[in-house]
Structures are given as C-alpha cells and as structure tokens.
mmCIF file of C-alpha atoms in Angstrom:
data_model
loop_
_atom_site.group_PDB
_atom_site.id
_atom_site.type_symbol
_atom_site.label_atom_id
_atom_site.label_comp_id
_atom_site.label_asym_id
_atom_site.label_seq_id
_atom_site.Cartn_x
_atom_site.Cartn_y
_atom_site.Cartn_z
ATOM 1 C CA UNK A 1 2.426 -10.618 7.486
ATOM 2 C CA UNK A 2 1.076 -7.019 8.945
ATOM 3 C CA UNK A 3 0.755 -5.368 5.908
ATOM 4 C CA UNK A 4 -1.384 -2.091 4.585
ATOM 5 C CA UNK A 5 -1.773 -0.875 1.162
ATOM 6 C CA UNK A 6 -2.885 2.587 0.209
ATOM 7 C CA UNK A 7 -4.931 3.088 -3.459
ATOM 8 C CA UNK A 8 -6.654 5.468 -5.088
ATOM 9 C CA UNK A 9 -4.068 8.666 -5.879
ATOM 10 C CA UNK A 10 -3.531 10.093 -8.731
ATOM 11 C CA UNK A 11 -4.093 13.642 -10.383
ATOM 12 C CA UNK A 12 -7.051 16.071 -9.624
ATOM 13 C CA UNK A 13 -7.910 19.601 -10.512
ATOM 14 C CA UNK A 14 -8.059 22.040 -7.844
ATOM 15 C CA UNK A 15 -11.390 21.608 -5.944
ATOM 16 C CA UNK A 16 -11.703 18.404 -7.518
ATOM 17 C CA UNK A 17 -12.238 15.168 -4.746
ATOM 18 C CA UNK A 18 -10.749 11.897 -4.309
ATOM 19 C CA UNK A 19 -11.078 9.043 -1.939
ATOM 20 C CA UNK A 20 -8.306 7.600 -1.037
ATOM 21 C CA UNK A 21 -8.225 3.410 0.691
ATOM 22 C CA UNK A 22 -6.377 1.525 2.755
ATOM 23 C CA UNK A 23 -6.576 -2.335 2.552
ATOM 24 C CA UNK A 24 -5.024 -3.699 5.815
ATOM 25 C CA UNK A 25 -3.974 -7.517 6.382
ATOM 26 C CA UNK A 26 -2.613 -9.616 8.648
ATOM 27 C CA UNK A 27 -4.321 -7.967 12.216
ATOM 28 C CA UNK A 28 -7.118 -7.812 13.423
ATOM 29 C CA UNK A 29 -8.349 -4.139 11.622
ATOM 30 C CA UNK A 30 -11.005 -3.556 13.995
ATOM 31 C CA UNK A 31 -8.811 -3.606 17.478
ATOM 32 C CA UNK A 32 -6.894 -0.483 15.882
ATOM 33 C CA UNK A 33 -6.941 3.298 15.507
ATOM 34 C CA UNK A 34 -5.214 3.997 12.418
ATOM 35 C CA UNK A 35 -4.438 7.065 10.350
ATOM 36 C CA UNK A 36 -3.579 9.332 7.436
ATOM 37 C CA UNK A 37 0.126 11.151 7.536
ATOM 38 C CA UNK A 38 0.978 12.978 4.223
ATOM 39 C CA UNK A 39 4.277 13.688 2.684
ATOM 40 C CA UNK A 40 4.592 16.677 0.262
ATOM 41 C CA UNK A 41 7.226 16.067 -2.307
ATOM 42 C CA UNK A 42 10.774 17.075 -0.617
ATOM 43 C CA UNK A 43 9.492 18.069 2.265
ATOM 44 C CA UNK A 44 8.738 16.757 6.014
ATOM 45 C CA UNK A 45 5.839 14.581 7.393
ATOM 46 C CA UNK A 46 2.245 15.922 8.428
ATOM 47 C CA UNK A 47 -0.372 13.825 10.492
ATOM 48 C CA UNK A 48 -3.630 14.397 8.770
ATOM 49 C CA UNK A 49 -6.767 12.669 10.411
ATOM 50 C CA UNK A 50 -6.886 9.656 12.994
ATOM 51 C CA UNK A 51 -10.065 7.440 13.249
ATOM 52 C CA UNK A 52 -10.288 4.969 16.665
ATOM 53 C CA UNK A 53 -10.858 1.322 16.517
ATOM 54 C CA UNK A 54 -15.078 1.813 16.827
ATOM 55 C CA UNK A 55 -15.024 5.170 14.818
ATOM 56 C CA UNK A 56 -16.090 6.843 18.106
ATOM 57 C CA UNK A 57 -13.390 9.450 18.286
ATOM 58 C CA UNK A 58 -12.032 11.084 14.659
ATOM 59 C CA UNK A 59 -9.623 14.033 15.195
ATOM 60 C CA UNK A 60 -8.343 16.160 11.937
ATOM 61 C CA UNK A 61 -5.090 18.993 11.220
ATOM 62 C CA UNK A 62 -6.428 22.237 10.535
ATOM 63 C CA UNK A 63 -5.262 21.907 7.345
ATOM 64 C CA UNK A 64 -7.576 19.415 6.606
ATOM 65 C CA UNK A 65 -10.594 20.110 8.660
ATOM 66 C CA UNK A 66 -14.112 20.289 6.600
ATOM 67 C CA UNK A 67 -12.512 19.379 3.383
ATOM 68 C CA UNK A 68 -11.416 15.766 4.602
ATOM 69 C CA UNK A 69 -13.532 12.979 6.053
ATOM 70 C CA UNK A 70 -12.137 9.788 7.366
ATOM 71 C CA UNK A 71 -13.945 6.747 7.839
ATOM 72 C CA UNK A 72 -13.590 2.846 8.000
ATOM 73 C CA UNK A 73 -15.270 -0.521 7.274
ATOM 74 C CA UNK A 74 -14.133 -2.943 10.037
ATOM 75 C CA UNK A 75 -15.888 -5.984 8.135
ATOM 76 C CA UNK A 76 -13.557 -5.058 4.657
ATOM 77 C CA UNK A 77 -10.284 -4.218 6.677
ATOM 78 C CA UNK A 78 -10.692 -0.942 5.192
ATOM 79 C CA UNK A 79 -9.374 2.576 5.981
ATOM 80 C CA UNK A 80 -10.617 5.945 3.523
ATOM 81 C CA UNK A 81 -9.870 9.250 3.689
ATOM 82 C CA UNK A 82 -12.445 11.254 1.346
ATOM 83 C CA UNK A 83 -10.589 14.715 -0.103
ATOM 84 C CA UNK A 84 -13.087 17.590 -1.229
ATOM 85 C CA UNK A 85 -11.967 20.548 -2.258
ATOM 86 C CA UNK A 86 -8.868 19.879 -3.129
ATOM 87 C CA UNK A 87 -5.909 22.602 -3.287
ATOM 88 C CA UNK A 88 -2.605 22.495 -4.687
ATOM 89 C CA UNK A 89 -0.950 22.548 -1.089
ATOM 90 C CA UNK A 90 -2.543 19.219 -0.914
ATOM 91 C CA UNK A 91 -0.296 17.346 -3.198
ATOM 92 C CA UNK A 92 2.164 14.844 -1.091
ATOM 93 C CA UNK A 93 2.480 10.963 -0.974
ATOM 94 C CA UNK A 94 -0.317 9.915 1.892
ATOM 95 C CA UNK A 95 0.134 7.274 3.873
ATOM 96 C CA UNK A 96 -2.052 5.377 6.079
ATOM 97 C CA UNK A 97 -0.203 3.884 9.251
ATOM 98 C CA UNK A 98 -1.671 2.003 12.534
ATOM 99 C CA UNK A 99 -1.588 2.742 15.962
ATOM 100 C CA UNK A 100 -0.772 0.222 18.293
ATOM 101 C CA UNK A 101 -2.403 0.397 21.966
ATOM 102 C CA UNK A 102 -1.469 3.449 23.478
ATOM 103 C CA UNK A 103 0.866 4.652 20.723
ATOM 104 C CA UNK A 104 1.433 5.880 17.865
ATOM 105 C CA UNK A 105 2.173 4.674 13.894
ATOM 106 C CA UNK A 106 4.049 1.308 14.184
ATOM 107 C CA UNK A 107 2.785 -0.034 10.868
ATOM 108 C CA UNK A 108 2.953 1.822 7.617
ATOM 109 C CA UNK A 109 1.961 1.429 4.446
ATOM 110 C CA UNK A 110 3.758 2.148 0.922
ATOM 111 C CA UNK A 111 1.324 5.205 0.246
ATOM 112 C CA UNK A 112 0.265 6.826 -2.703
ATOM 113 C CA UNK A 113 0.645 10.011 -4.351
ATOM 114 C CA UNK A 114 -2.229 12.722 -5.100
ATOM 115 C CA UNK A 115 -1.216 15.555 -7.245
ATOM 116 C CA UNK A 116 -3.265 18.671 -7.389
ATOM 117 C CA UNK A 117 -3.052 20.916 -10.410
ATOM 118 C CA UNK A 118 -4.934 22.318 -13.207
ATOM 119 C CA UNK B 1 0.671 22.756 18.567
ATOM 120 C CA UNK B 2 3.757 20.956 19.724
ATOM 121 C CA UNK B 3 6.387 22.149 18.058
ATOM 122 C CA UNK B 4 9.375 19.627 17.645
ATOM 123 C CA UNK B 5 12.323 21.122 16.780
ATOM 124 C CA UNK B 6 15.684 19.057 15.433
ATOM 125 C CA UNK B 7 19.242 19.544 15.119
ATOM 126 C CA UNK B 8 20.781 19.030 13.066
ATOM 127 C CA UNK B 9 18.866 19.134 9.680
ATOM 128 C CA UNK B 10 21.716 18.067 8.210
ATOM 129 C CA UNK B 11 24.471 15.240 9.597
ATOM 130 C CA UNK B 12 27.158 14.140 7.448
ATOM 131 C CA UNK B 13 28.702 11.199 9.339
ATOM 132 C CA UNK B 14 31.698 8.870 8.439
ATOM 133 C CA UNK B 15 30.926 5.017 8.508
ATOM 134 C CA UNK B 16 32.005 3.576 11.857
ATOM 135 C CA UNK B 17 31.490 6.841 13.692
ATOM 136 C CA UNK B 18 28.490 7.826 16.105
ATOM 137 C CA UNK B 19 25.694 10.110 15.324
ATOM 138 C CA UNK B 20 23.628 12.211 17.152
ATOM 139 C CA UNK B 21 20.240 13.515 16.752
ATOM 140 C CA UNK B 22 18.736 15.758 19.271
ATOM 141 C CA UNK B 23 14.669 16.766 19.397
ATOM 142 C CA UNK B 24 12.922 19.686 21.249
ATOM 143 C CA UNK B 25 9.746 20.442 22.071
ATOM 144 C CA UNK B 26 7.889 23.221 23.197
ATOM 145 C CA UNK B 27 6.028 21.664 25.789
ATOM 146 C CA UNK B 28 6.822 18.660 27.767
ATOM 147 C CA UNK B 29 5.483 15.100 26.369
ATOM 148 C CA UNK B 30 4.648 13.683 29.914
ATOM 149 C CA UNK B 31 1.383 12.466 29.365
ATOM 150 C CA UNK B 32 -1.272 12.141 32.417
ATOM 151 C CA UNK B 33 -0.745 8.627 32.450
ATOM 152 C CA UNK B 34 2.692 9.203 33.492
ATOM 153 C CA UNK B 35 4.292 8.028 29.610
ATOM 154 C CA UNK B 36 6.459 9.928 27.793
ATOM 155 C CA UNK B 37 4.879 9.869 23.841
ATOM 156 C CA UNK B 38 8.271 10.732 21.953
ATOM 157 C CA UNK B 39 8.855 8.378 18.477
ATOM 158 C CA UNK B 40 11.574 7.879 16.491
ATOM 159 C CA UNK B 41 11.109 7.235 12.604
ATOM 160 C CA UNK B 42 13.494 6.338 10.153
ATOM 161 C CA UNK B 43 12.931 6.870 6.348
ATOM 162 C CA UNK B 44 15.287 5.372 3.938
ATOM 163 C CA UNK B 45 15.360 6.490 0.205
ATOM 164 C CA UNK B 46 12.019 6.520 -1.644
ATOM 165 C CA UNK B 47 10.823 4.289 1.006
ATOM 166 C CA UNK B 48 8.033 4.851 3.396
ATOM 167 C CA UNK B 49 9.126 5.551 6.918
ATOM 168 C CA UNK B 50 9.592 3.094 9.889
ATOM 169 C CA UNK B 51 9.368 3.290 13.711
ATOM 170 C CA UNK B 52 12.862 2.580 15.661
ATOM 171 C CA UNK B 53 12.188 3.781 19.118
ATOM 172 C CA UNK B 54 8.584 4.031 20.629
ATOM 173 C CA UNK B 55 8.214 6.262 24.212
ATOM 174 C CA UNK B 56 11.583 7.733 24.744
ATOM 175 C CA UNK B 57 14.118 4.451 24.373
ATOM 176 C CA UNK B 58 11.494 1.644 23.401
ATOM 177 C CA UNK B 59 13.177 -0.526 20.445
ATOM 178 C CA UNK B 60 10.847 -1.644 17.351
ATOM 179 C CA UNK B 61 11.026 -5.029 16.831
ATOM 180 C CA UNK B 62 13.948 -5.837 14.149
ATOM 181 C CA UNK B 63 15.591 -2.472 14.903
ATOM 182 C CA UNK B 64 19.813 -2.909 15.490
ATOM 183 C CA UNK B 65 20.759 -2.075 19.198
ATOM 184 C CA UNK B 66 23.140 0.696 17.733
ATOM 185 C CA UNK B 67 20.242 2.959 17.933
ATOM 186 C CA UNK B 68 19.146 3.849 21.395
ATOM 187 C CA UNK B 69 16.473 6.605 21.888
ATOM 188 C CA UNK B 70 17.069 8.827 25.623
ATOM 189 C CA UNK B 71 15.862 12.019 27.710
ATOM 190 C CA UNK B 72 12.659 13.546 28.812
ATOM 191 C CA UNK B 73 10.010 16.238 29.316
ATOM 192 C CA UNK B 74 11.077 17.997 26.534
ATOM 193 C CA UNK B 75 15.253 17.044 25.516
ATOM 194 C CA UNK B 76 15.543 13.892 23.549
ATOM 195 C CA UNK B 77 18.433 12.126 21.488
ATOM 196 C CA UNK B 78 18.420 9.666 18.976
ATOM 197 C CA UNK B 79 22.197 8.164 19.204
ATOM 198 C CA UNK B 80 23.632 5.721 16.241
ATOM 199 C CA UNK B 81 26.850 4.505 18.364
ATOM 200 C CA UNK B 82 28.311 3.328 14.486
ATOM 201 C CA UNK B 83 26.896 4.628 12.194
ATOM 202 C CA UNK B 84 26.689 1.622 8.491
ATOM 203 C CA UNK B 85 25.607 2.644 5.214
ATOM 204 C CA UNK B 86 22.013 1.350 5.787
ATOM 205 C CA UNK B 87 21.380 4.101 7.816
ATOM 206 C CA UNK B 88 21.460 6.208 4.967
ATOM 207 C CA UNK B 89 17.973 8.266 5.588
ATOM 208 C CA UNK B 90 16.369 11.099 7.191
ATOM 209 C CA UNK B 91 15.337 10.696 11.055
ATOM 210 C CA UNK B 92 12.217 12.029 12.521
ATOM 211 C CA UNK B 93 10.700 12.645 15.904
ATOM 212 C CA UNK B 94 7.164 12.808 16.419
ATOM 213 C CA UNK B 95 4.732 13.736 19.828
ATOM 214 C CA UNK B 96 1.889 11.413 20.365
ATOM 215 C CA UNK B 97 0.923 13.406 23.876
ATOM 216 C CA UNK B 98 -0.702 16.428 22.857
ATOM 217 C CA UNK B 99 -3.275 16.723 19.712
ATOM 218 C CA UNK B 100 -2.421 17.361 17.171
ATOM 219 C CA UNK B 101 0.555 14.948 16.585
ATOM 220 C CA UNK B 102 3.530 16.936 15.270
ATOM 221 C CA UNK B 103 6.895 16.080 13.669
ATOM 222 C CA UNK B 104 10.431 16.812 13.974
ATOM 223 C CA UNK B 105 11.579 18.314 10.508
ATOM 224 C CA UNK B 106 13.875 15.642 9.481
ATOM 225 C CA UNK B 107 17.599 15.278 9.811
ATOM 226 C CA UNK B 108 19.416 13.992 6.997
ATOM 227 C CA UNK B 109 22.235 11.236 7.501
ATOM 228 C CA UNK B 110 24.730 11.177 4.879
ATOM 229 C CA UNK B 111 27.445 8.849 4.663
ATOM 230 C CA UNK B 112 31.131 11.685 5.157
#
C-alpha cells in the first residue's frame, strides 16, 4: 500500500525550530518529487516547498523562504522540512504529499499539526 | 501568483441533486507542453484531502464517475451529477502550471 506518514509536530515558541518527517512506503521514494502543503486551522490549503526526485530543483512560498529548508534521504524513504524561526502565522496541520510524473499531489499523507505560541 | 478563484464558497445541495463547482484563474493553465495543470481535491471531515480529477477531467483511481472535471485556459467546473452524503466535504482546485502552486479557497458541500 502507497502510504506516507508525517511526524514530528507539536508546540513551539515563536522563533523556536522544528523538523518535521515524512516516512513514505510502498513506491519507489526516489523516482518522486514530493512536497509540503500546510493547512492553518479553519482555513484553506497553502503549498509550502517542493523537493525533485534527485534534490536538484527545491522551490519554496514566500512565506516560507529562508526560514524553511526541505530536504530528503532517498536510501530512508524520507522527506523533512526543517522550520526556523518560527511565527505564529505558521501554525496549520502540514502535510507532505507526492507528485506523480508530470503532476501534481496524488498521494497524501495524514499530516501533523505544529502550533506556534508562547 | 495564480490566483484561483471559486464559487461558490458555500453549496448547500439536496441528496440526489447535482452540484456545481466552478474555478477561475487569473492566467491561463496551458502549460508549454500543451497540458492543462488544473486538480481537483476533495477533503472530507477531519480527513486529509484527496485528488478526484488530475489535468482538467482526468479521474483518480477509485473516484465515482458522478464527478467529472471540464473547461480550459482559465474556466473550469467540477460537476457532482447526484450528489450522496459521502460527498460531504470541501472541494478545492489547485494550478500545477505556473510556480508557485496556488489553491482554490474551498467550497463547502453541505447536505440541503
């Protein structure tokens, strides 16, 4: 089964970090661009950060850019999104989600909510 | 940015009946390549979303054939020809053309 699973939210002070992952099974991890889409509570869906299949291209939302890195680890099957500086517009649910060849989030995982407050 | 815009935000349908969900954008979503990036995303109560329709009218795999995706350039419609009370959820569409991908901001289906 085509599964990912998001880990690593929970609650931060403002300007605090966190590193969220994304453990992805049942494909073959390294054939795939994947990504981070937030959801603050109530509210719509953002696109945050994509990373290609070979790291070679990484794009970010202005919201994001210089605060956020994303990476992977093709030999764990592993997505991360590191989160410095950390405001309270930042709290949502983030999920990671896959691209499939020329398209855009078929898979998605269950995510996993950051909360940002003092 | 691409902005998407849908109407309506808010779509109160009875069960049996069709639905409509229309998305513009502000630039057309032709791609280079001669594709048309436009998604469709369904997200159920506290559940994470789900792709229907993929480049215009593309189903998901698993996805009912009540829900057919149409248009182009920059007029799409998400249609529900009966509408059951597992579509319960709020509908986005999404660009994958132009950087940075952008989202629709939701239309709520409620069951009338």
């Amino acid at each position: 089964e085509v599964q990912l699973v998001e880990s690593g939210g929970g609650l931060v002070k403002p300007g605090g970090s966190l590193r969220l992952s994304c453990a992805a099974s049942g494909f073959t991890f390294s054939s795939y661009s994947m990504n981070w889409v937030r959801q603050a509570p109530g509210k719509g869906l953002e696109w945050v950060s994509s990373i290609s299949s070979s790291s070679s291209y990484i794009y970010y939302a202005d919201s994001v850019k210089g605060r956020f890195t994303i990476s992977r680890d093709n030999a764990k099957n592993s997505l991360y999104l590191q989160m410095n500086s950390l405001r309270a517009e930042d709290t949502a649910v983030y999920y990671c989600a896959r691209d499939p060849p020329t398209d855009a989030f078929d898979i998605w995982g269950q995510g996993t909510m950051v909360t940002v407050s003092s | 940015d691409v902005v998407m815009t849908q109407s309506p935000l808010s779509l109160p349908v009875t069960l049996g009946q069709p639905a409509s969900i229309s998305c513009r954008s502000s630039q057309s979503l032709v791609y280079s390549d001669g594709n048309t990036y436009l998604n469709w995303f369904q997200q159920r109560p506290g559940q994470s979303p789900r792709r229907l329709i993929y480049k215009v009218s593309n189903w998901d795999s698993g996805v009912p054939d009540r829900f057919s995706g149409s248009g182009s350039g920059t007029d799409f419609t998400l249609k529900i020809s009966r509408v059951e009370a597992e579509d319960v959820g709020v509908y986005y569409c999404m660009q994958g053309t132009h950087w940075p991908r952008t989202f629709g901001q939701g239309t709520k289906l409620e069951i009338k």
